PDB file of C-alpha atoms in Angstrom:
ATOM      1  CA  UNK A   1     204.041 243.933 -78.713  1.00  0.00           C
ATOM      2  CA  UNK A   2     205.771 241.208 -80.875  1.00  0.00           C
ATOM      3  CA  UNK A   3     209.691 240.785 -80.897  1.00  0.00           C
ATOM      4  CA  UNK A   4     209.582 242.478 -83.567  1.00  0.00           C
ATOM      5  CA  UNK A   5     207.965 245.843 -82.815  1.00  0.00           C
ATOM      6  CA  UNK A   6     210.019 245.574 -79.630  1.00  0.00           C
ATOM      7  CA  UNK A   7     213.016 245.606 -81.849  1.00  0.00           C
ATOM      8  CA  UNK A   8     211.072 248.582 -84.268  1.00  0.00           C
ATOM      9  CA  UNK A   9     210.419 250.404 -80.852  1.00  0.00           C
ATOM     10  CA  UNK A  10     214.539 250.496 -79.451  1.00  0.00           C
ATOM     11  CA  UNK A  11     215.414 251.290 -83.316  1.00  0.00           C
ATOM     12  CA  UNK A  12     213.160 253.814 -82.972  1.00  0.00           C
ATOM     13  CA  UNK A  13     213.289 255.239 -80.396  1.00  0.00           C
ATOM     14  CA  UNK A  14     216.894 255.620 -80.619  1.00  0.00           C
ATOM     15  CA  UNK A  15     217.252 256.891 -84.002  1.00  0.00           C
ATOM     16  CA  UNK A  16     215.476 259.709 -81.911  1.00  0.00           C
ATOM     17  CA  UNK A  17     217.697 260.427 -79.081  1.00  0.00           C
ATOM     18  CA  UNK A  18     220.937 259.744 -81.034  1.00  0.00           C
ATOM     19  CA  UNK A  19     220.505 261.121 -84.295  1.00  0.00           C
ATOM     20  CA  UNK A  20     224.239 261.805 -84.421  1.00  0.00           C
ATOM     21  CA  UNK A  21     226.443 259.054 -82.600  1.00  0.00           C
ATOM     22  CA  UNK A  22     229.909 260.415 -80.973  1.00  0.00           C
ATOM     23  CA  UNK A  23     232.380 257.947 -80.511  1.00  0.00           C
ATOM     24  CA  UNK A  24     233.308 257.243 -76.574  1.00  0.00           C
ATOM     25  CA  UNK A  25     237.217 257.204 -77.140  1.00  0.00           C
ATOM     26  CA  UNK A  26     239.197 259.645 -78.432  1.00  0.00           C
ATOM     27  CA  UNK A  27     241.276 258.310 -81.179  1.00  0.00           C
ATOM     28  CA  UNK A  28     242.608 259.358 -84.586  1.00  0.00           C
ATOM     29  CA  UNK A  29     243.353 256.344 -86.524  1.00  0.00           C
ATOM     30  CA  UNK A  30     243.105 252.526 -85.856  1.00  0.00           C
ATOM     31  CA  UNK A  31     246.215 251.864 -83.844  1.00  0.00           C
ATOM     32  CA  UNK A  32     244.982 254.505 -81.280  1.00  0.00           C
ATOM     33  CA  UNK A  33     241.654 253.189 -81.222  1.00  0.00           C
ATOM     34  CA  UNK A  34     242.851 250.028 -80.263  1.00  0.00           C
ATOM     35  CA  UNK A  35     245.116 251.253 -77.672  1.00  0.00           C
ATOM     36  CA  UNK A  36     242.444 253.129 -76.547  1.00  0.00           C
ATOM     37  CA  UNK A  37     240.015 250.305 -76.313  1.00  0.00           C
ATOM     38  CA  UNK A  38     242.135 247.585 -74.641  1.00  0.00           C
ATOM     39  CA  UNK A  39     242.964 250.137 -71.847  1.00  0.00           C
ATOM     40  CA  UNK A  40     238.947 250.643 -71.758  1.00  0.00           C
ATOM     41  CA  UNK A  41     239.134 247.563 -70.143  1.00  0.00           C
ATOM     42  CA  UNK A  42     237.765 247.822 -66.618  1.00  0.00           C
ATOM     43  CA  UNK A  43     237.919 251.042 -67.099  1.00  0.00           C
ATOM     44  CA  UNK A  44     235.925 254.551 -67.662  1.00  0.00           C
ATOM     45  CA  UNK A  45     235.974 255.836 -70.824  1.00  0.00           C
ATOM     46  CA  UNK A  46     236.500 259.535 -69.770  1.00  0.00           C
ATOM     47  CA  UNK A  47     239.150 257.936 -67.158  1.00  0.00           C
ATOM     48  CA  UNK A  48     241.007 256.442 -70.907  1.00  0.00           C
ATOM     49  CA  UNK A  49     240.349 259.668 -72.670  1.00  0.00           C
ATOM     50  CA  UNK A  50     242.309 261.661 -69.970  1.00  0.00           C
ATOM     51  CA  UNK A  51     245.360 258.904 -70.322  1.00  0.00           C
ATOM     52  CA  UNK A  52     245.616 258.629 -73.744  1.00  0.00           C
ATOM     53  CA  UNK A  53     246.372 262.014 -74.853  1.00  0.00           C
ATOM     54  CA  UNK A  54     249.761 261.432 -72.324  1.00  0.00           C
ATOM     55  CA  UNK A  55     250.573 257.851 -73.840  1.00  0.00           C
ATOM     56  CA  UNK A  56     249.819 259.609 -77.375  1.00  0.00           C
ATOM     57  CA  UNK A  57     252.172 261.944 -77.077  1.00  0.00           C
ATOM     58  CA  UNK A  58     255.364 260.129 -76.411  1.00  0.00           C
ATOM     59  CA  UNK A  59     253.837 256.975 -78.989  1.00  0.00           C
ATOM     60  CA  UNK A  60     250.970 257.355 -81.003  1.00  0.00           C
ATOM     61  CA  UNK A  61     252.499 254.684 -83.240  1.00  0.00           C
ATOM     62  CA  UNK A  62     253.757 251.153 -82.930  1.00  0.00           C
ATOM     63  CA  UNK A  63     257.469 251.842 -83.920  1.00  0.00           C
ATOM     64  CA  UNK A  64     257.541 254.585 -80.990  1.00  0.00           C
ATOM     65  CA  UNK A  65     255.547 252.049 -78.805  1.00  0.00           C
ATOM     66  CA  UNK A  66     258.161 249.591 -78.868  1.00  0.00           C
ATOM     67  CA  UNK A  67     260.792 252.128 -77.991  1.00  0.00           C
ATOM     68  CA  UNK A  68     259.771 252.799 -74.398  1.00  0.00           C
ATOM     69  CA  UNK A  69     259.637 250.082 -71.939  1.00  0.00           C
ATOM     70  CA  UNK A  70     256.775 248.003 -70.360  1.00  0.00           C
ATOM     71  CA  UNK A  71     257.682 249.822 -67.499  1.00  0.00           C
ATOM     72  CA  UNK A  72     257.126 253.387 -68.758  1.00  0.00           C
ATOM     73  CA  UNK A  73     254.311 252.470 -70.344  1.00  0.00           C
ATOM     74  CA  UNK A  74     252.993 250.963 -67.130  1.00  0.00           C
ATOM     75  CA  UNK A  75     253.734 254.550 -65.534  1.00  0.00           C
ATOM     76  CA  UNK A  76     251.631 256.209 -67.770  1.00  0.00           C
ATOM     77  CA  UNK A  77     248.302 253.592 -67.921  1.00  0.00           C
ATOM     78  CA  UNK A  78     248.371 253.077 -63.876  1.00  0.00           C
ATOM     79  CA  UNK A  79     245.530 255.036 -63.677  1.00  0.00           C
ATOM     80  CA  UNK A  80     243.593 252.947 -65.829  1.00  0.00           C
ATOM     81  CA  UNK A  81     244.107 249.917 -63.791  1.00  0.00           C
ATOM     82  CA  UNK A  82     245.301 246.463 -65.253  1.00  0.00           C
ATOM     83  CA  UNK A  83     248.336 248.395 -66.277  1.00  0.00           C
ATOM     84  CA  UNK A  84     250.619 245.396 -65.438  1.00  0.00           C
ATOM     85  CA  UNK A  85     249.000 243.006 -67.998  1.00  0.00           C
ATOM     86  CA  UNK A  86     247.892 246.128 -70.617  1.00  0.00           C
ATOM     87  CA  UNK A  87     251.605 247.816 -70.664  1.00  0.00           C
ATOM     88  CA  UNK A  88     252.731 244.035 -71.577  1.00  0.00           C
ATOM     89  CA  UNK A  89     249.919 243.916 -74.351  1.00  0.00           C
ATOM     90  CA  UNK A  90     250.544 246.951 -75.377  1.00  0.00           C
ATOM     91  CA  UNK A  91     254.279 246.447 -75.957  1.00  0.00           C
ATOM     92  CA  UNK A  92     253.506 243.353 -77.166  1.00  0.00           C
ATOM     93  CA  UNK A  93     251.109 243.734 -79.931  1.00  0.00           C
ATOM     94  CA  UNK A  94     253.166 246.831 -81.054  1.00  0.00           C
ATOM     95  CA  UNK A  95     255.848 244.367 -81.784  1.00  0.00           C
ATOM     96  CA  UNK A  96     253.857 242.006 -83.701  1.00  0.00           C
ATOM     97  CA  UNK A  97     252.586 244.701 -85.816  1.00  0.00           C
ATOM     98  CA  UNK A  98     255.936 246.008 -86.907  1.00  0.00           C
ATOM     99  CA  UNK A  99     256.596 242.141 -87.373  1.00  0.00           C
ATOM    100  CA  UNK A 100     253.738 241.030 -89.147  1.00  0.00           C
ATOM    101  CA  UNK A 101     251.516 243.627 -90.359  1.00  0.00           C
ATOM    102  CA  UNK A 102     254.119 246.081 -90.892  1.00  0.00           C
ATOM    103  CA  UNK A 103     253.072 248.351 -88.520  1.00  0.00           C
ATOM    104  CA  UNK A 104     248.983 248.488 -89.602  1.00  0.00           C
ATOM    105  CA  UNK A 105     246.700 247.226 -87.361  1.00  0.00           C
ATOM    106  CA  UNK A 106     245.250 244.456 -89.593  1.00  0.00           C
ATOM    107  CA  UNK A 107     241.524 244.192 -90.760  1.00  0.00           C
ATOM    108  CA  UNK A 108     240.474 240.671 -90.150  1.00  0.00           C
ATOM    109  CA  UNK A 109     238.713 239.439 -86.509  1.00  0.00           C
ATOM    110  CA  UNK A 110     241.471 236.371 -86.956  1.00  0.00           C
ATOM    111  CA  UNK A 111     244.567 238.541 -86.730  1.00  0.00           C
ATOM    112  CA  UNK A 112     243.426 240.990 -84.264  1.00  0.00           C
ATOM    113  CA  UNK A 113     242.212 238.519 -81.530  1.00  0.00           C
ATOM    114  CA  UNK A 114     245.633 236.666 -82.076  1.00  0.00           C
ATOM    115  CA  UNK A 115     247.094 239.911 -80.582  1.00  0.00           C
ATOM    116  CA  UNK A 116     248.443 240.181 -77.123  1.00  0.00           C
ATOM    117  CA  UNK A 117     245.489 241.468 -74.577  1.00  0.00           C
ATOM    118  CA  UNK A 118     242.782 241.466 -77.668  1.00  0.00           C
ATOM    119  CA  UNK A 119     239.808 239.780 -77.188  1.00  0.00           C
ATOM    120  CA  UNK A 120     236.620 239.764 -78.903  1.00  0.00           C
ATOM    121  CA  UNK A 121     235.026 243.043 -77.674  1.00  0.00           C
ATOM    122  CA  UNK A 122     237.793 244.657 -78.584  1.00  0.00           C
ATOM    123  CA  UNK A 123     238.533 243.310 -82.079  1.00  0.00           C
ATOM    124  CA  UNK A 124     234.672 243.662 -82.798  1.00  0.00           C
ATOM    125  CA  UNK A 125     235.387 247.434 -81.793  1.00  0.00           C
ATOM    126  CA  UNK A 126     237.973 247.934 -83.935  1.00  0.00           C
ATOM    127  CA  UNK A 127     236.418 246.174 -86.776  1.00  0.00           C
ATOM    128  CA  UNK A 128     233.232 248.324 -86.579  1.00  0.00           C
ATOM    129  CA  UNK A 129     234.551 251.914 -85.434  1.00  0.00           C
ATOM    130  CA  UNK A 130     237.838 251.590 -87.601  1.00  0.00           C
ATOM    131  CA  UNK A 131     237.387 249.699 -90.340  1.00  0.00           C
ATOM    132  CA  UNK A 132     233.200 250.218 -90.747  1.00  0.00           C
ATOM    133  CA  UNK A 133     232.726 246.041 -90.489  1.00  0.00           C
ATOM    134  CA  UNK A 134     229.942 245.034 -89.362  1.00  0.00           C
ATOM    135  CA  UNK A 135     230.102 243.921 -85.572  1.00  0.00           C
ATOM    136  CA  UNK A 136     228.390 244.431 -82.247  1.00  0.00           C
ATOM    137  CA  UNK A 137     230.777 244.221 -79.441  1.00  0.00           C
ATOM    138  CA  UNK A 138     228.838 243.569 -76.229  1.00  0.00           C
ATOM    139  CA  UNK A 139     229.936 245.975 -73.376  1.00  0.00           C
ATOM    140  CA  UNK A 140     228.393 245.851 -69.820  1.00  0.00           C
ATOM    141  CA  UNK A 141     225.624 248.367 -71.045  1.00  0.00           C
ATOM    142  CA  UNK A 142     225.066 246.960 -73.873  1.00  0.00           C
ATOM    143  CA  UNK A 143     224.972 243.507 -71.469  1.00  0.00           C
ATOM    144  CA  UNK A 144     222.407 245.057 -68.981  1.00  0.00           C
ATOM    145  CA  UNK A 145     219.988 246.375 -71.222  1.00  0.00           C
ATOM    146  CA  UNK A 146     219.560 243.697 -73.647  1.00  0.00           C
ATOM    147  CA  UNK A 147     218.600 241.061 -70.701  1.00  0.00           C
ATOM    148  CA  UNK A 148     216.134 244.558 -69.312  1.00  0.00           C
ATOM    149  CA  UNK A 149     214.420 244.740 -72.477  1.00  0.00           C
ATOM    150  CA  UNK A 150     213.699 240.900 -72.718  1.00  0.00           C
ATOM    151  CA  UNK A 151     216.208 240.599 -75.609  1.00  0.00           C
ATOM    152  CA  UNK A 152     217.795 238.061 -74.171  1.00  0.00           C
ATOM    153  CA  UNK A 153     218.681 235.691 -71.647  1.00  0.00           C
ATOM    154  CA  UNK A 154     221.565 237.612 -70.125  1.00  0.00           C
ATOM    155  CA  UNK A 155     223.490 234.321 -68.843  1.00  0.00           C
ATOM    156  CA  UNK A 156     226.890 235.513 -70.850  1.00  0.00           C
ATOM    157  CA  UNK A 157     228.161 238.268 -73.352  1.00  0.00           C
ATOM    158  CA  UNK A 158     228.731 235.968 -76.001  1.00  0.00           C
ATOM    159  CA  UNK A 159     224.984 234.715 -76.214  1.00  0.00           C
ATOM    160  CA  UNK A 160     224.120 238.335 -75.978  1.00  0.00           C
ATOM    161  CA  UNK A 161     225.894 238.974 -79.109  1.00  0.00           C
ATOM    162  CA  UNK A 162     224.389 236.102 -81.003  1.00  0.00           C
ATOM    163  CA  UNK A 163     220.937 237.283 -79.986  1.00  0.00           C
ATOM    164  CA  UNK A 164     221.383 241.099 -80.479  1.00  0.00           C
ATOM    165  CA  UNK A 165     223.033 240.331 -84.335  1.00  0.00           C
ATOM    166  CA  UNK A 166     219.907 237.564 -84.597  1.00  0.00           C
ATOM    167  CA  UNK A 167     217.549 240.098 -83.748  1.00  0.00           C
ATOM    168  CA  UNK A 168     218.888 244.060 -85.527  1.00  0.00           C
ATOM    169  CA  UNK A 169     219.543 244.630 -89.047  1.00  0.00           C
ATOM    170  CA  UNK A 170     223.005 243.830 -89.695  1.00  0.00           C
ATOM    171  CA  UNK A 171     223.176 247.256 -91.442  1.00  0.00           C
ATOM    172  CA  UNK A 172     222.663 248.979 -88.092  1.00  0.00           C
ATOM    173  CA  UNK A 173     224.813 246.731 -86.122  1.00  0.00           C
ATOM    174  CA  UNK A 174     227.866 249.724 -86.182  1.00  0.00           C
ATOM    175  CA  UNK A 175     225.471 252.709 -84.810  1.00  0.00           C
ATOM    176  CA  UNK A 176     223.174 250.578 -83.006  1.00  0.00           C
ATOM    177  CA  UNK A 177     226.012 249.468 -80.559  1.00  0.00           C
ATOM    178  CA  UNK A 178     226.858 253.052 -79.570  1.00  0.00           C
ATOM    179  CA  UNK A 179     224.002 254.182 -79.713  1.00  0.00           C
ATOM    180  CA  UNK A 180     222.808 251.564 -76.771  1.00  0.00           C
ATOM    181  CA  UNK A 181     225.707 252.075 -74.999  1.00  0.00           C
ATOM    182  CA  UNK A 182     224.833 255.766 -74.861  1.00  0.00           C
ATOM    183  CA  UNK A 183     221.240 254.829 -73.595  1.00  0.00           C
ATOM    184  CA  UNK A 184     222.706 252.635 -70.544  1.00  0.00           C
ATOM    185  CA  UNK A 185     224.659 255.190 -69.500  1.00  0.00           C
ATOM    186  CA  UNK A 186     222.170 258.437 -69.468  1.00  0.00           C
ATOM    187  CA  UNK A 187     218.661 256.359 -69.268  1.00  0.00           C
ATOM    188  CA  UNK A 188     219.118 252.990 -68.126  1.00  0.00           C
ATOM    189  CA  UNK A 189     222.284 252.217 -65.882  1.00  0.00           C
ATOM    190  CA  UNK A 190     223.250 250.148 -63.257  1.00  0.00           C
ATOM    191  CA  UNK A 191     223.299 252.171 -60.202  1.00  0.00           C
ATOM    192  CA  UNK A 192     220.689 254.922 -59.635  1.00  0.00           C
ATOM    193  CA  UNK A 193     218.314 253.650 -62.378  1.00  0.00           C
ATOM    194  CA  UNK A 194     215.210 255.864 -62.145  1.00  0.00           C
ATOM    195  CA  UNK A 195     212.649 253.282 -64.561  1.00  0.00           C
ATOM    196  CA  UNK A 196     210.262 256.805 -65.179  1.00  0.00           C
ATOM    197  CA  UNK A 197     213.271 258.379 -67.207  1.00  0.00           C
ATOM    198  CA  UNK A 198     213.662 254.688 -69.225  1.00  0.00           C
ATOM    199  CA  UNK A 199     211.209 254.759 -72.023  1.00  0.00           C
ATOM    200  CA  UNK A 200     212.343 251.858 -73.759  1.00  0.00           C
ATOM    201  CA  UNK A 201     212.642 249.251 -70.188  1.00  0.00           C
ATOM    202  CA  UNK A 202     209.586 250.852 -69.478  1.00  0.00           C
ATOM    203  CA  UNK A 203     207.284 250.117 -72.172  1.00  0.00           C
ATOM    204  CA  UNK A 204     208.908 246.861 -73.504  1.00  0.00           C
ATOM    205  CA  UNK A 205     211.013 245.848 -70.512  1.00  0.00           C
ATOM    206  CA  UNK A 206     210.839 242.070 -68.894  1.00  0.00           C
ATOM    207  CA  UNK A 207     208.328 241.172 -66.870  1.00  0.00           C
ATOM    208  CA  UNK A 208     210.848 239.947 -63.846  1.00  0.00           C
ATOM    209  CA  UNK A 209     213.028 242.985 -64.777  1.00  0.00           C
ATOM    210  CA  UNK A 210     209.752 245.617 -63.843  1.00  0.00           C
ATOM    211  CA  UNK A 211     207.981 243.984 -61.163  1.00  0.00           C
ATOM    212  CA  UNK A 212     211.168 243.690 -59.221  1.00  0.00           C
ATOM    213  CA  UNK A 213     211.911 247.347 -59.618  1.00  0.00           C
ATOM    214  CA  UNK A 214     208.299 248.048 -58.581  1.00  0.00           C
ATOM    215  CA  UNK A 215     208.255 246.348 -55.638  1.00  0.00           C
TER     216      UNK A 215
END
């Protein structure tokens, strides 16, 4: 196959398995995504989902955020690890968006990366999930499969990104994303990867990639 109908194939192929997308974290506007994200840091998804709903509840809004401490915050993210450096970002970019934005979380990669604890992934989240911008924010899975399928050369999440938005129609960037993400983690993970349930690794993957699991 040519790059090309490798990309065709994983477009495909998951079109197929993920006609309908869900969205990892539970959220219910932009500010919450956010919070959710940054605490998705190092962290599980259904770990976040099980913390959010008791952050949520006492703040589910900057001008409540900035209210309680970075200690109480701290209390409630713990489980979520990082939660000395999160509570701090999360305090703190509540405060800048009372400040600056009054109180929106703002639409532009600029302003949301010059947030406290926002990096790239997480703005390029945002952007996509919240605000429908184009963006592919590179996750672990997203990582890990891209280098499996010969995609690219795996040596850092930011070349990943340039490759995988050099390579997929922009216009699927937003579903395309998840919809990998959801493929790592039920076809093609890290730990206990079983390469006859892995369609796409299996019929496009790289070379190195298949003889080493075939050993």
């Amino acid at each position: 196959m040519t790059k090309s109908e490798k990309v065709t194939f994983v477009i495909n192929t998951l079109n197929e398995l993920y006609p309908e997308i869900p969205i990892p974290l539970n959220h219910k506007d932009p500010y919450t995504l956010l919070i959710a994200v940054l605490l998705s840091a190092q962290c599980t998804d259904v770990r976040v989902n099980q913390i959010t709903p008791l952050l949520f509840a006492k703040a589910d809004n900057p001008y409540d955020m900035v209210k309680m401490s970075i200690e109480e915050i701290k209390e409630i993210i713990r489980p979520c690890g990082l939660s000395p450096m999160k509570s701090k970002g999360i305090h703190g970019l509540s405060e800048i968006l009372i400040e600056k934005h009054n109180g929106e979380v703002p639409q532009s990669f600029a302003d949301l990366e010059a947030l406290p604890a926002v990096g790239h992934k997480t703005a390029s989240v945002v952007m996509s999930q919240a605000f429908g911008v184009p963006a592919f924010p590179v996750d672990t899975h997203i990582h890990r499969l891209l280098y499996r399928w010969g995609f690219t050369n795996g040596k850092n999440v930011q070349q990943t990104e340039k490759d995988a938005k050099r390579l997929f129609p922009r216009e699927l960037w937003n579903e395309l994303h998840l919809q990998i993400i959801w493929y790592g983690r039920e076809y093609s993970p890290a730990r206990g990867w079983d390469l006859e349930k892995d369609i796409i690794t299996r019929t496009i993957g790289r070379k190195s990639v298949l003889q080493e699991k075939t050993k």
